[in-house]
């Protein structure tokens, strides 16, 4: 997988994950906490790639 493909995959996963997080009503549920953990991981990965998350990050946690 090229760096460009990996970046695209992570951006798509980040966007999809945020949609699920917004739809989750119980922010204290185990599922939401797992999603939040992955959300943080993806933010670190994308930041490492130099992606400006200002436009992409709708959760802003």
Coordinates of C-alpha atoms in Angstrom, one line a residue:
X1 CA 0.0 0.0 0.0
X2 CA 1.4 3.4 -1.0
X3 CA 1.6 6.3 1.4
X4 CA -1.1 8.1 -0.6
X5 CA -3.4 5.0 -0.4
X6 CA -2.8 4.7 3.3
X7 CA -3.6 8.4 3.8
X8 CA -6.8 8.1 1.8
X9 CA -7.9 5.0 3.8
X10 CA -7.3 6.8 7.1
X11 CA -9.2 9.9 6.1
X12 CA -12.1 7.8 4.9
X13 CA -12.1 5.9 8.2
X14 CA -11.9 9.1 10.2
X15 CA -14.9 10.6 8.4
X16 CA -16.9 7.3 8.7
X17 CA -16.1 7.0 12.4
X18 CA -17.2 10.5 13.2
X19 CA -20.5 9.9 11.5
X20 CA -21.1 6.8 13.8
X21 CA -20.0 8.9 16.9
X22 CA -22.5 11.6 16.1
X23 CA -25.3 9.0 15.7
X24 CA -24.5 7.4 19.1
X25 CA -26.9 8.7 21.7
X26 CA -25.2 7.2 24.8
X27 CA -21.8 8.9 25.0
X28 CA -21.0 6.7 28.1
X29 CA -21.5 3.4 26.3
X30 CA -18.7 1.0 25.8
X31 CA -19.1 1.2 22.1
X32 CA -18.8 5.0 22.1
X33 CA -15.7 4.8 24.3
X34 CA -14.1 2.4 21.8
X35 CA -15.0 4.7 18.9
X36 CA -13.5 7.6 20.8
X37 CA -10.2 5.6 21.3
X38 CA -10.0 5.0 17.6
X39 CA -10.9 8.6 16.8
X40 CA -7.9 9.7 18.9
X41 CA -5.6 7.2 17.1
X42 CA -6.7 8.4 13.7
X43 CA -6.2 12.0 14.7
X44 CA -2.6 11.2 15.7
X45 CA -2.0 9.2 12.5
X46 CA -3.5 12.0 10.3
X47 CA -1.6 14.7 12.1
X48 CA 1.6 12.7 11.6
X49 CA 0.9 12.8 7.8
X50 CA 0.5 16.6 8.1
X51 CA -3.2 16.6 7.5
X52 CA -5.0 19.8 8.7
X53 CA -7.9 18.4 10.7
X54 CA -9.7 21.7 11.0
X55 CA -12.0 21.0 8.2
X56 CA -12.3 17.2 8.7
X57 CA -12.9 17.1 12.5
X58 CA -16.5 17.5 13.3
X59 CA -16.3 16.0 16.8
X60 CA -13.5 18.3 18.0
X61 CA -12.7 16.3 21.2

